[in-house]
mmCIF file of C-alpha atoms and ligand atoms in Angstrom:
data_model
loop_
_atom_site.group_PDB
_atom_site.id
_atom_site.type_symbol
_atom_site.label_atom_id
_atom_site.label_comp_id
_atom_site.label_asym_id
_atom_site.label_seq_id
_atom_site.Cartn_x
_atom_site.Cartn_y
_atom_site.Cartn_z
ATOM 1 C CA UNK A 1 0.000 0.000 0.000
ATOM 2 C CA UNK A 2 1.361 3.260 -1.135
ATOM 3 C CA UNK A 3 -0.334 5.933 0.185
ATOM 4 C CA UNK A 4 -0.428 9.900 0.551
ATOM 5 C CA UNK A 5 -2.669 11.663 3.264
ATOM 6 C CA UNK A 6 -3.228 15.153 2.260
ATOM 7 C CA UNK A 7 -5.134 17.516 4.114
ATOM 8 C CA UNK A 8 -4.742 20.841 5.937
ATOM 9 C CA UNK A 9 -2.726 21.020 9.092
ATOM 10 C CA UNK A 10 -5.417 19.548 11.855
ATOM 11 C CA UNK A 11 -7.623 17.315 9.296
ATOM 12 C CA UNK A 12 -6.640 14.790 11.326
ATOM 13 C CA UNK A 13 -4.389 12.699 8.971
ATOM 14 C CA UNK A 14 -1.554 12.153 11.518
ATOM 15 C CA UNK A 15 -4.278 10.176 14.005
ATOM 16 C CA UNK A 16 -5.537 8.150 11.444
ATOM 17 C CA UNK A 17 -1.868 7.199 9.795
ATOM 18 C CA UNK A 18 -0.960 6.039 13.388
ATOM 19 C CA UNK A 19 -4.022 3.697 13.250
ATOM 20 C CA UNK A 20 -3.743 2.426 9.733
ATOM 21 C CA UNK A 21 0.235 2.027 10.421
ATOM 22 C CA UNK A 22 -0.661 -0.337 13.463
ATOM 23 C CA UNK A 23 -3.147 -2.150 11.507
ATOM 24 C CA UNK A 24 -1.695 -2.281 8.045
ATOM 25 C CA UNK A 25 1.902 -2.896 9.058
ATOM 26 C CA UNK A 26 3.686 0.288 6.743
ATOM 27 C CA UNK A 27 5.333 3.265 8.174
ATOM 28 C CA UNK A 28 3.817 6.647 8.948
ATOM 29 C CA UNK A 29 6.095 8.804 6.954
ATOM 30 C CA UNK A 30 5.636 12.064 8.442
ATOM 31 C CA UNK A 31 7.854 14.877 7.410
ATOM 32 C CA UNK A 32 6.561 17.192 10.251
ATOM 33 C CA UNK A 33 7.542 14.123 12.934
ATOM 34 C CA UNK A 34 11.159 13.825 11.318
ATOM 35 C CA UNK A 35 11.700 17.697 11.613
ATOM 36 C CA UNK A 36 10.503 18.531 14.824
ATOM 37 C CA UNK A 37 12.899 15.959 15.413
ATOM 38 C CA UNK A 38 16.136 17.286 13.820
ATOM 39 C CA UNK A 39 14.967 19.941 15.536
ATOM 40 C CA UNK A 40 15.058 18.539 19.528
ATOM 41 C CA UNK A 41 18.296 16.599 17.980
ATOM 42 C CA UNK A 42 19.991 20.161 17.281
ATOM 43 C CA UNK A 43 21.144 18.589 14.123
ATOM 44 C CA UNK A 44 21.841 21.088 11.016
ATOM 45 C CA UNK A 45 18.469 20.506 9.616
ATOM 46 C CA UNK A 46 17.126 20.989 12.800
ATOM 47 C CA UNK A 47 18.713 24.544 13.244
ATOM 48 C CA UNK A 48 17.892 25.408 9.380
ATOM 49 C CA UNK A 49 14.576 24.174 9.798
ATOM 50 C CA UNK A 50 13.336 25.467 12.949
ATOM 51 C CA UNK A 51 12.879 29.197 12.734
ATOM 52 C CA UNK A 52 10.622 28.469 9.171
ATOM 53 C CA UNK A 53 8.139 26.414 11.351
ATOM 54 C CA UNK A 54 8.066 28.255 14.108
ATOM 55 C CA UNK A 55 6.547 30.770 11.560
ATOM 56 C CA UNK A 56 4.318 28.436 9.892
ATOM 57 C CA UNK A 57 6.519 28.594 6.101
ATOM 58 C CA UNK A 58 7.530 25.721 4.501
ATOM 59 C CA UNK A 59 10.920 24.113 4.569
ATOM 60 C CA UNK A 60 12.220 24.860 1.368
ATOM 61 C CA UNK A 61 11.669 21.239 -1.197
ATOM 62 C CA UNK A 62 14.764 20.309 -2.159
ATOM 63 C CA UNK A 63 15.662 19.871 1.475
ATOM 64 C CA UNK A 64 12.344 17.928 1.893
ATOM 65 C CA UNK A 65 12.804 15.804 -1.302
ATOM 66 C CA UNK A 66 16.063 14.787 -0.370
ATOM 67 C CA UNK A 67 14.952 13.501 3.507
ATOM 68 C CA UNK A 68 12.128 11.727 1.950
ATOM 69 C CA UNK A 69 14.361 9.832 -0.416
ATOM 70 C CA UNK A 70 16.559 8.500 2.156
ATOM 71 C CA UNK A 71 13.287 7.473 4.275
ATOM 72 C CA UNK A 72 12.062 5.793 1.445
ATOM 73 C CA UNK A 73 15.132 4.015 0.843
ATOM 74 C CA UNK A 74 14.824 2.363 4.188
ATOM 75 C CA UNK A 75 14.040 -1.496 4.235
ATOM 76 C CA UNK A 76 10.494 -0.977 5.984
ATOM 77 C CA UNK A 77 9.288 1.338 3.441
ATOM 78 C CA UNK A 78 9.828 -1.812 0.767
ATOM 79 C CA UNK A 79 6.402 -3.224 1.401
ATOM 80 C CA UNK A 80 4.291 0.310 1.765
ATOM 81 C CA UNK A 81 3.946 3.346 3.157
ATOM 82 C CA UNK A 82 1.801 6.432 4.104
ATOM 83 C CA UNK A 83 3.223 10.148 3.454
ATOM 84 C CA UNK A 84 1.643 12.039 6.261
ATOM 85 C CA UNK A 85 2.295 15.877 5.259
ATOM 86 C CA UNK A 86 4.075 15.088 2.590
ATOM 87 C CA UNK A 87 4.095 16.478 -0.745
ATOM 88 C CA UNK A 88 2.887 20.065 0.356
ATOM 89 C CA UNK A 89 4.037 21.553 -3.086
ATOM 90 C CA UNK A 90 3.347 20.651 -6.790
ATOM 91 C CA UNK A 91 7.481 20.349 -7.191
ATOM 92 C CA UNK A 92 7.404 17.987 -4.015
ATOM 93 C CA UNK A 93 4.722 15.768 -5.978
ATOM 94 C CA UNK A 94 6.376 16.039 -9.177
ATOM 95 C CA UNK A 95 9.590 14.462 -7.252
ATOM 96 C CA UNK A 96 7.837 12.016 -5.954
ATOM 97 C CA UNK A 97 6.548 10.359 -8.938
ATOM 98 C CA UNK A 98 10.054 10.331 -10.326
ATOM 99 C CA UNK A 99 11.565 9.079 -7.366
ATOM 100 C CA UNK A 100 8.727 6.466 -7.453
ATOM 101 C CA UNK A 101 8.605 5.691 -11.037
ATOM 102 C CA UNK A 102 5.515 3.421 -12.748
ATOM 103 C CA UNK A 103 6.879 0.656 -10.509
ATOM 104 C CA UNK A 104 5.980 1.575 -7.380
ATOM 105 C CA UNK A 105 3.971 4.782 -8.021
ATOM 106 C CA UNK A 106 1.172 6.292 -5.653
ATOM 107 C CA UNK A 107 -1.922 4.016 -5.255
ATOM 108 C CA UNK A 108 -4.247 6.059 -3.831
ATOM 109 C CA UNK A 109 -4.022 9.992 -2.113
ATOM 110 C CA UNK A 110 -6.651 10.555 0.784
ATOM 111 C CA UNK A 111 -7.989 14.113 1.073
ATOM 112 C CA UNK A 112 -8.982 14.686 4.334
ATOM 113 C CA UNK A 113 -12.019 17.152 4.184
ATOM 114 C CA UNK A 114 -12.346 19.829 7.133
ATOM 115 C CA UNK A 115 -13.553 23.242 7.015
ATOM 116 C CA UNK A 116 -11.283 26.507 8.391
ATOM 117 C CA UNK A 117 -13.019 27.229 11.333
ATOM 118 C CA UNK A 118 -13.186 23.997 12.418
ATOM 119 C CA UNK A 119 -9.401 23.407 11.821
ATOM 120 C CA UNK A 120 -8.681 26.557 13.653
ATOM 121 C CA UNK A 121 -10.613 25.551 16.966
ATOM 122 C CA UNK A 122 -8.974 21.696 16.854
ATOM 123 C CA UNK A 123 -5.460 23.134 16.279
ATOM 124 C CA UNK A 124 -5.603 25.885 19.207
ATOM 125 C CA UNK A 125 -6.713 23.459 21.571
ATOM 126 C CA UNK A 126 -4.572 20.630 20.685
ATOM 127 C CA UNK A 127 -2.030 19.981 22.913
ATOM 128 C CA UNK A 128 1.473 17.368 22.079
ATOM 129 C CA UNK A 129 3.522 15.075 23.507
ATOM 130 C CA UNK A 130 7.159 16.981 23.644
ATOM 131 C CA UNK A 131 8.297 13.415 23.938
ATOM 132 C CA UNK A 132 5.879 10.649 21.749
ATOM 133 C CA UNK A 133 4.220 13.414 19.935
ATOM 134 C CA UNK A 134 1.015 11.879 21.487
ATOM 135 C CA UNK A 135 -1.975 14.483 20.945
ATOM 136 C CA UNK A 136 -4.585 15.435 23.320
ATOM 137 C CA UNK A 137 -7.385 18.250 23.304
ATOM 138 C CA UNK A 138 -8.503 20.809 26.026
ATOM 139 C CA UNK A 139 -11.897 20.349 24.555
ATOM 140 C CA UNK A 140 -12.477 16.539 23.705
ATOM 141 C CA UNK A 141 -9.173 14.622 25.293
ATOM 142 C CA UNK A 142 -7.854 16.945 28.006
ATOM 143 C CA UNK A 143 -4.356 15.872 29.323
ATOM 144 C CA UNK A 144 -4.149 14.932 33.120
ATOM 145 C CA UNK A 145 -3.941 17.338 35.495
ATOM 146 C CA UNK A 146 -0.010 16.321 36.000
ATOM 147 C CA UNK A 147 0.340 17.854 32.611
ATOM 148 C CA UNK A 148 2.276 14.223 31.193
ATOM 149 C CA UNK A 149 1.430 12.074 28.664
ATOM 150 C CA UNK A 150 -0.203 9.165 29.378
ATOM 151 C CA UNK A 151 1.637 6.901 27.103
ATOM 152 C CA UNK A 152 5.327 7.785 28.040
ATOM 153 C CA UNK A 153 5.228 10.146 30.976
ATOM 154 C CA UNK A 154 6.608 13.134 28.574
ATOM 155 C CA UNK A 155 5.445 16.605 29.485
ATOM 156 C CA UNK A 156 2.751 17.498 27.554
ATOM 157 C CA UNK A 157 3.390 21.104 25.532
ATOM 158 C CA UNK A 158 1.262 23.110 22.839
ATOM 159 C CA UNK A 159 3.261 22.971 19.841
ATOM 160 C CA UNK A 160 4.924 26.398 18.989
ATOM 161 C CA UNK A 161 3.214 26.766 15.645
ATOM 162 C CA UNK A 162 -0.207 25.716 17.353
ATOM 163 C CA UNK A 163 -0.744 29.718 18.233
ATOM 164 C CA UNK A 164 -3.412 31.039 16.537
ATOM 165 C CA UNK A 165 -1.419 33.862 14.928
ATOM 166 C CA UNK A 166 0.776 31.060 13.356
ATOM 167 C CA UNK A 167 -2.249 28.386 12.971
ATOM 168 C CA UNK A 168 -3.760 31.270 10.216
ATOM 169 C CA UNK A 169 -0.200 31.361 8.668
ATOM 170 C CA UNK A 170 0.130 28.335 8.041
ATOM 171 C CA UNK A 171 -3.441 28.111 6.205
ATOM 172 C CA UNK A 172 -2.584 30.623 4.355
ATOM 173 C CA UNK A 173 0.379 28.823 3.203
ATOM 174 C CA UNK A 174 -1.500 25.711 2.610
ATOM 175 C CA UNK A 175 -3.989 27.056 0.465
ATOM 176 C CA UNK A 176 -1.671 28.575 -1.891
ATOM 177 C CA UNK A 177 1.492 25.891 -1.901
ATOM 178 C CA UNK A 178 -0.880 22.297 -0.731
ATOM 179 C CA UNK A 179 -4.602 22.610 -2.112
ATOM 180 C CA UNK A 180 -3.387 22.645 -5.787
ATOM 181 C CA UNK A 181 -2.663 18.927 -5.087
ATOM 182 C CA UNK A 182 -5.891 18.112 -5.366
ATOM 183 C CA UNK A 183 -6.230 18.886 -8.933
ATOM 184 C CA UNK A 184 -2.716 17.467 -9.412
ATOM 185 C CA UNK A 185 -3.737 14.118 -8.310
ATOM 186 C CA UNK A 186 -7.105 13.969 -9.489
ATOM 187 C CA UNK A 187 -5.881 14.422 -12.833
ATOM 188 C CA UNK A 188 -4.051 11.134 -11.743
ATOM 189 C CA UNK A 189 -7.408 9.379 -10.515
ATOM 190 C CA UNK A 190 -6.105 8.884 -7.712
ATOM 191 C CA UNK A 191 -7.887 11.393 -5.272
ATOM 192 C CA UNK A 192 -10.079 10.286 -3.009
ATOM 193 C CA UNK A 193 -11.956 12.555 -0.645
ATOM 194 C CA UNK A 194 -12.582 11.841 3.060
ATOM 195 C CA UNK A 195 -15.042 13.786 5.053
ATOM 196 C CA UNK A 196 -12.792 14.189 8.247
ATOM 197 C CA UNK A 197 -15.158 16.743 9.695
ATOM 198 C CA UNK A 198 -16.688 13.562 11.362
ATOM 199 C CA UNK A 199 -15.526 11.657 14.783
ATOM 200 C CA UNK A 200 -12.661 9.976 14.582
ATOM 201 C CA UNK A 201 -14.420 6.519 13.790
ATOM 202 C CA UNK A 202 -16.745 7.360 11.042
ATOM 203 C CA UNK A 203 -13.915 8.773 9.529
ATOM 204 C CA UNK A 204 -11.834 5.578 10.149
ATOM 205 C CA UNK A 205 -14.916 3.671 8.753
ATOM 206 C CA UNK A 206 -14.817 5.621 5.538
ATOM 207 C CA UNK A 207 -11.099 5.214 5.327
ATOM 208 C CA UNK A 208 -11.285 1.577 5.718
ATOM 209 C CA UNK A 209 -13.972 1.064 2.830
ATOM 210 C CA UNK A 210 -11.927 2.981 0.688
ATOM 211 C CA UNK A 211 -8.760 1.548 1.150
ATOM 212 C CA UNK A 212 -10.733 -1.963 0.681
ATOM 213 C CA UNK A 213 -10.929 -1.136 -2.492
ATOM 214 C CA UNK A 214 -7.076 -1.196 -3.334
HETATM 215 P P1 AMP B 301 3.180 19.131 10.265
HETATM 216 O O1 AMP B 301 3.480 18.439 11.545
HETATM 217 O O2 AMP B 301 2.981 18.190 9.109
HETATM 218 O O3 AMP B 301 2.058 20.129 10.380
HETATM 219 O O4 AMP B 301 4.497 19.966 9.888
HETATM 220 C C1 AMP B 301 5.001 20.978 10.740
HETATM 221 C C2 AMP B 301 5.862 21.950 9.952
HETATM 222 O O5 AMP B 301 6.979 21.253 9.365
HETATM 223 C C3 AMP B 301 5.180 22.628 8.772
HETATM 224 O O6 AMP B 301 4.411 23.760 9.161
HETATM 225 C C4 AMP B 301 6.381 23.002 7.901
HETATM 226 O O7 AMP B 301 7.067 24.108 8.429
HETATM 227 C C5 AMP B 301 7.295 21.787 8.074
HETATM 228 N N1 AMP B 301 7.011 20.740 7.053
HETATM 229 C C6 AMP B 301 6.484 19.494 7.275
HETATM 230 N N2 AMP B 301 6.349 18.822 6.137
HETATM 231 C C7 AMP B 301 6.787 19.657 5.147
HETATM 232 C C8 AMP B 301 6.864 19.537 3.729
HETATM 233 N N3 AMP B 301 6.470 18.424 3.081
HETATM 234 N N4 AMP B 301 7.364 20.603 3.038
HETATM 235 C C9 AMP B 301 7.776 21.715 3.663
HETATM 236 N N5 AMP B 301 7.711 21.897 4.984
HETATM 237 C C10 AMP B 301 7.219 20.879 5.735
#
């Protein structure tokens, strides 16, 4: 299964790539995870990439291309694999069916449907994992009152690009650079859409019938 989750930040693709990587048995490729990181690693991508996401931008593609590459290249990526967050731009995309070639091209790309406002209240109230990356929401999954994640123990932060200020950056940025994917790829048959406005489970549902398909 080769598979791309695209979607605004907050349309919930990163919760349901953990679920279908549990289930399925492919890697969540998630370029977001693998910077933030570089990032905690103080590695030189780290310090070139941090101050761009900070401010909601984009990390520039050839940088991008060239860590997805090597992740691909990995032996667990062999039998599948779901892009979380990745391709955000058309030149990203257009990489990634060369690097992928008619062999092992693209099977399907899930578009996970949510409107603004709706993004904008589930990103300003999510809260992360600085350790796991484990999400929670004041609203719908508080954290514990000791303020650490249930899973590891980690202390549980909002995410520095989870301000609102930034939050309208970067859909401002993902309108103009990611939603032209959509056409891109359904040029390609090969968008699907998902209505991810739903509960978590209905849109797991919907996921799973489509993906039955395959
Ligand atoms: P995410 O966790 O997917 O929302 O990514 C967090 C941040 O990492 C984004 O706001 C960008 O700054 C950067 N980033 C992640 N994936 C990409 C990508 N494919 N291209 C450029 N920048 C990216």
């Amino acid at each position: 299964m080769r598979l791309i989750f695209l979607g605004a930040p907050g349309s919930g693709k990163g919760t349901q790539a953990v679920y279908l990587a549990e289930n399925y048995g492919i890697p969540q490729i998630s370029t977001g995870d693998i910077l933030r990181k570089a990032v905690q690693d103080g590695s030189e991508l780290g310090q070139k990439a941090q101050v761009i996401m900070s401010n909601g931008g984009l990390v520039p593609d050839d940088i991008i291309i060239e860590l997805v590459r090597e992740r691909l290249t990995l032996p667990d990526a062999g039998k599948g694999f779901i892009l979380d967050g990745f391709p955000r731009t058309i030149a990203q995309a257009e990489s990634l069916d060369a690097m992928l070639g008619s062999g092992k091209a693209i099977q399907m790309v899930l578009f996970f449907d949510v409107s603004e406002a709706e993004i904008i209240k589930r990103l300003t109230s999510r809260r992360t994992c600085s350790q796991c990356g484990k999400n929670y929401n004041v609203i719908s999954d508080p954290p514990p009152a000791s303020g650490l994640c249930v899973q590891c123990g980690g202390k549980i932060v909002q995410r520095e690009d989870d301000t609102e200020t930034t939050v309208r950056k970067r859909l401002q940025v993902y309108e103009e650079k990611t939603a032209p994917l959509k056409a891109f790829y359904n040029v390609q048959k090969k968008l699907y859409i998902l209505h991810a406005e739903q509960a978590v489970e209905r849109v797991r549902a919907e996921m799973d019938a489509l993906l039955a398909q395959l």
